[in-house]
DNA sequence: AGATAGATGGAT
DNA sequence: TCCATCTATCTG
């Protein structure tokens, strides 16, 4: 296993499948929640019309243009936060959206944040649910994931390439066929695929 | 200045 | 299928 920093410095489509099985932790006053990442999507910046960074830097996406290993969070649909790991060389706005994970530490705290009714496998199923379970939001944007900070990304169990499936990304209306979504095959914590209603017909 | 689409999720 | 409901970005 290469150093995390080195691995993350490649472009998103290359990094994304390798993040499966890694762990993301967030420690707050309330405690620590850790998830094992089970589903991701790659966004390739300037080369990718579906990326937030496609039209260049802005106040929202500026952290994507920085070095790899930092957290990019954004607010969407008026109510949801989503979390990305910035990848690629400094200056290139490559990022991996964390779509789903399995809570392996702090499930009780995650239930507190998500609501007591949700099934265990759904605690971090879907990008906004994952962000909510981990309490990732505005304040965590730009956090260094590779240090000793409150949010940490660490290599986890090794995933066999045969256990990974690739397919089209979810919820986007452009580049809807590009197979840059990666997940652990048959994992119950992976979100169900829904094509964007705005995506062009096949 | 105003419009609108959007890397969603949950209820209906 | 629709709704909640905010922000970045595009259009005029």
Short mmCIF file of N, CA and C (backbone and C1' of nucleotides) in Angstrom, two decimals, chain A residues 74 80 84 126-127 173 198, chain B residues 5-11:
data_model
loop_
_atom_site.label_atom_id
_atom_site.label_comp_id
_atom_site.label_asym_id
_atom_site.label_seq_id
_atom_site.Cartn_x
_atom_site.Cartn_y
_atom_site.Cartn_z
N UNK A 74 -20.33 20.37 0.37
CA UNK A 74 -21.21 21.36 -0.27
C UNK A 74 -22.64 21.07 0.11
N UNK A 80 -29.38 19.38 2.08
CA UNK A 80 -28.43 18.28 2.24
C UNK A 80 -26.99 18.73 2.11
N UNK A 84 -16.81 15.18 -0.11
CA UNK A 84 -15.88 14.67 -1.12
C UNK A 84 -14.46 14.66 -0.58
N UNK A 126 -26.25 6.63 1.07
CA UNK A 126 -26.58 7.85 0.34
C UNK A 126 -25.68 8.98 0.82
N UNK A 127 -25.23 9.83 -0.11
CA UNK A 127 -24.22 10.84 0.23
C UNK A 127 -24.65 11.81 1.33
N UNK A 173 -27.19 15.08 -14.92
CA UNK A 173 -27.89 15.18 -16.19
C UNK A 173 -26.93 15.27 -17.37
N UNK A 198 -33.54 14.28 -15.17
CA UNK A 198 -33.13 15.26 -16.18
C UNK A 198 -32.12 14.71 -17.17
P DA B 5 -34.73 24.35 -14.94
"O5'" DA B 5 -33.44 23.41 -15.03
"C5'" DA B 5 -32.18 23.98 -15.39
"C4'" DA B 5 -31.13 23.55 -14.39
"C3'" DA B 5 -31.24 22.09 -13.94
"O3'" DA B 5 -29.94 21.54 -13.96
"C1'" DA B 5 -31.19 23.50 -12.05
P DG B 6 -29.70 20.02 -13.82
"O5'" DG B 6 -29.05 20.00 -12.37
"C5'" DG B 6 -27.90 20.80 -12.09
"C4'" DG B 6 -27.59 20.69 -10.62
"C3'" DG B 6 -27.72 19.27 -10.06
"O3'" DG B 6 -26.69 19.04 -9.12
"C1'" DG B 6 -29.04 20.72 -8.81
P DA B 7 -25.27 18.53 -9.73
"O5'" DA B 7 -25.09 17.13 -9.01
"C5'" DA B 7 -25.80 15.99 -9.41
"C4'" DA B 7 -25.46 14.87 -8.45
"C3'" DA B 7 -25.81 15.18 -7.01
"O3'" DA B 7 -26.08 13.98 -6.29
"C1'" DA B 7 -23.47 15.02 -7.23
P DT B 8 -27.66 13.54 -6.21
"O5'" DT B 8 -28.11 14.39 -4.95
"C5'" DT B 8 -27.48 14.24 -3.68
"C4'" DT B 8 -28.50 14.04 -2.61
"C3'" DT B 8 -29.00 12.61 -2.47
"O3'" DT B 8 -28.67 12.17 -1.18
"C1'" DT B 8 -30.81 14.15 -2.46
P DG B 9 -29.00 10.68 -0.73
"O5'" DG B 9 -30.40 10.80 0.01
"C5'" DG B 9 -30.47 11.73 1.07
"C4'" DG B 9 -31.87 11.76 1.62
"C3'" DG B 9 -32.48 10.38 1.88
"O3'" DG B 9 -33.20 10.48 3.09
"C1'" DG B 9 -33.87 11.59 0.45
P DG B 10 -33.67 9.18 3.86
"O5'" DG B 10 -35.21 9.50 4.07
"C5'" DG B 10 -35.58 10.78 4.58
"C4'" DG B 10 -37.02 11.01 4.23
"C3'" DG B 10 -37.91 9.79 4.48
"O3'" DG B 10 -39.01 10.18 5.26
"C1'" DG B 10 -38.23 10.63 2.30
P DA B 11 -40.11 9.06 5.65
"O5'" DA B 11 -41.41 9.71 5.02
"C5'" DA B 11 -41.58 11.12 5.07
"C4'" DA B 11 -42.67 11.53 4.11
"C3'" DA B 11 -43.94 10.68 4.21
"O3'" DA B 11 -45.07 11.51 3.99
"C1'" DA B 11 -43.10 10.57 2.03
#
